[in-house]
GROMACS .gro file of C-alpha atoms in nm:
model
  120
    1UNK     CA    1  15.372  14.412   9.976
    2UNK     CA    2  15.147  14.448   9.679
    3UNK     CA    3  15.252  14.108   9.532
    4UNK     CA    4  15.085  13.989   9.893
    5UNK     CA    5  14.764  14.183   9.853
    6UNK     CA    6  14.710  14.060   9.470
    7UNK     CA    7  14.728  13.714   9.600
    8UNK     CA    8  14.510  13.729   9.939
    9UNK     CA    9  14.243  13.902   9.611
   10UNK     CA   10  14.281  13.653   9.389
   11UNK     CA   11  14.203  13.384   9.637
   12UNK     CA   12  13.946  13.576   9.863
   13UNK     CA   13  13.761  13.716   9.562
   14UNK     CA   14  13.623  13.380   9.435
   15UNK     CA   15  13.575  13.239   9.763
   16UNK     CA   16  13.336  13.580   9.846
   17UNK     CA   17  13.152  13.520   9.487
   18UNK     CA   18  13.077  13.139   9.596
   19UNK     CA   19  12.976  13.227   9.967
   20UNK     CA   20  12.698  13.523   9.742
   21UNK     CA   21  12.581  13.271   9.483
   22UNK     CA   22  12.529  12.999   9.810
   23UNK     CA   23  12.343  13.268   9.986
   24UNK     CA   24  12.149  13.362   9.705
   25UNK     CA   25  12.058  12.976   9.609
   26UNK     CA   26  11.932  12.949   9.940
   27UNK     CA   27  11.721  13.231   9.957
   28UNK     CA   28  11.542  13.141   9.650
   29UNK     CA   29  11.194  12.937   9.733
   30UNK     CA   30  11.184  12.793   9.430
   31UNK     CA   31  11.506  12.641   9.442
   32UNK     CA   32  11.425  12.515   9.796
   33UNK     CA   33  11.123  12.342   9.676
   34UNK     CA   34  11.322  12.176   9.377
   35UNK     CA   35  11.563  12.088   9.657
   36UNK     CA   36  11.262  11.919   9.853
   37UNK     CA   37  11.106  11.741   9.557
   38UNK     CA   38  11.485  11.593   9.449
   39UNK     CA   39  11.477  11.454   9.837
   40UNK     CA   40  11.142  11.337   9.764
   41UNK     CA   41  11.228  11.101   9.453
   42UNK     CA   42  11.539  11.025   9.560
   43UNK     CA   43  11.349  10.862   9.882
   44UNK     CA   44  11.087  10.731   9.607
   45UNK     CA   45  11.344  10.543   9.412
   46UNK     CA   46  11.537  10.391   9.741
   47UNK     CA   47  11.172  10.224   9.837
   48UNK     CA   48  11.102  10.115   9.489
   49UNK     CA   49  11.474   9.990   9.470
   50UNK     CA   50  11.350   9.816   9.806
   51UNK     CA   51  11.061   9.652   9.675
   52UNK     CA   52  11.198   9.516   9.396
   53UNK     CA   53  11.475   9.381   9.558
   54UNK     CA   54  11.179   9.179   9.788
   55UNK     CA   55  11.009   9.111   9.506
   56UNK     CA   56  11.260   8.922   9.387
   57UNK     CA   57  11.325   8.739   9.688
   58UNK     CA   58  10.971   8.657   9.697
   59UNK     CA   59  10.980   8.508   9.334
   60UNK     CA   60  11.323   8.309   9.455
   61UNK     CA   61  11.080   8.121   9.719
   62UNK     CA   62  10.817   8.056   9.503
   63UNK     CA   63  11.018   7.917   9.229
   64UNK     CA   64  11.191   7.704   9.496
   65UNK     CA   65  10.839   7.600   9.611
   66UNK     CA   66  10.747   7.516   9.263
   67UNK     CA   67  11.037   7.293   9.192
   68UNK     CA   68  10.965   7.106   9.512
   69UNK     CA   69  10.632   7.065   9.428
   70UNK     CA   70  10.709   6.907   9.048
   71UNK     CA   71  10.982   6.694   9.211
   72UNK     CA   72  10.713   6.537   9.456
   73UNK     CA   73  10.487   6.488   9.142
   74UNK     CA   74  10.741   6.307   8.940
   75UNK     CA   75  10.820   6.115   9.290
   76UNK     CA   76  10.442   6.017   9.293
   77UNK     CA   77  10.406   5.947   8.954
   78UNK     CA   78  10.699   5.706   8.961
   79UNK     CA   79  10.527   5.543   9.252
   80UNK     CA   80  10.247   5.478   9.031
   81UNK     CA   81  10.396   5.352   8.702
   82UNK     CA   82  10.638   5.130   8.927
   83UNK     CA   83  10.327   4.987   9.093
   84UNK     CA   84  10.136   4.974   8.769
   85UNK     CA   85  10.456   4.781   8.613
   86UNK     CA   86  10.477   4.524   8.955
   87UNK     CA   87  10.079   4.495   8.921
   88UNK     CA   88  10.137   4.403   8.534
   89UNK     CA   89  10.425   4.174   8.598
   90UNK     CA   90  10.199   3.938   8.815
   91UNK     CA   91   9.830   3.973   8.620
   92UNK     CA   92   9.795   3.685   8.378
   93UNK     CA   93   9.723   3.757   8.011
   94UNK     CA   94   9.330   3.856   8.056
   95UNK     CA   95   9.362   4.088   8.377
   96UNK     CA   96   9.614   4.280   8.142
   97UNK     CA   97   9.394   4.350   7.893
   98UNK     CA   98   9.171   4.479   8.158
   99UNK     CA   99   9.393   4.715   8.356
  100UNK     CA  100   9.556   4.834   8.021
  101UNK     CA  101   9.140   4.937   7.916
  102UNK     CA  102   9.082   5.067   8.238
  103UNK     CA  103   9.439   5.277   8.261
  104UNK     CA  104   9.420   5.428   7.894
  105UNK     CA  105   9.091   5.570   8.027
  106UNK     CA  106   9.260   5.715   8.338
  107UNK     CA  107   9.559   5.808   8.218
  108UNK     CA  108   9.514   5.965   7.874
  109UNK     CA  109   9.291   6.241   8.022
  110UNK     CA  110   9.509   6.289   8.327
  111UNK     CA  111   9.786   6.370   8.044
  112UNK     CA  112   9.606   6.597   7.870
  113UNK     CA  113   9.516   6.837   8.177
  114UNK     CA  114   9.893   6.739   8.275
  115UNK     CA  115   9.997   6.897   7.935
  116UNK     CA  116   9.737   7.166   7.901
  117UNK     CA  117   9.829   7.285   8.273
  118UNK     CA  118  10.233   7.306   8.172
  119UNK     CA  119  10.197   7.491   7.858
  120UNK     CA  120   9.968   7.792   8.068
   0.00000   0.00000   0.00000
């Protein structure tokens, strides 16, 4: 019967020492307000976590925006050199040398600001 008594100890004796050092942790303050300000940055990190995960999502739109945007300009700009290049097909010899004046002053600044504006 004693064999039966050493065992219920050995298995009731740390179970009573975890049950005092769980009532003890709990009746500490300071450990309760650790407690609180774990729950606090754990909370903290889940909405940063959350924001970045929009911010991303945000950036996805935008750069999807973007690329739609520079595909319309090189639609546009095609327009115009495939115009120019019709236009240039049917001048005679003298209205070229006009348009080609009057284009290298339109289009050599508007390729600058193009250039400055993609390397920013």
């Amino acid at each position: 019967m004693s064999r039966y008594k050493a065992y219920i100890l050995l298995f009731l004796l740390p179970l009573l020492i975890g049950i005092a050092f769980v009532n003890l942790a709990s009746a500490d303050p300071e450990i309760d307000a650790l407690l609180d300000e774990i729950d606090a940055l754990e909370s903290e990190l889940d909405s940063l976590v959350e924001s970045k995960a929009q911010t991303e999502t945000e950036k996805d739109a935008a750069t999807v925006i973007l690329n739609s945007l520079s595909d319309s300009i090189d639609n546009v700009n095609m327009d115009i050199v495939d115009a120019y290049n019709a236009y240039m097909a049917a001048a005679n010899d003298e209205e070229r040398a006009h348009i080609g004046q009057v284009s290298s002053l339109i289009w050599k600044p508007l390729g600058r600001a193009w250039a400055v504006n993609i390397t920013r």
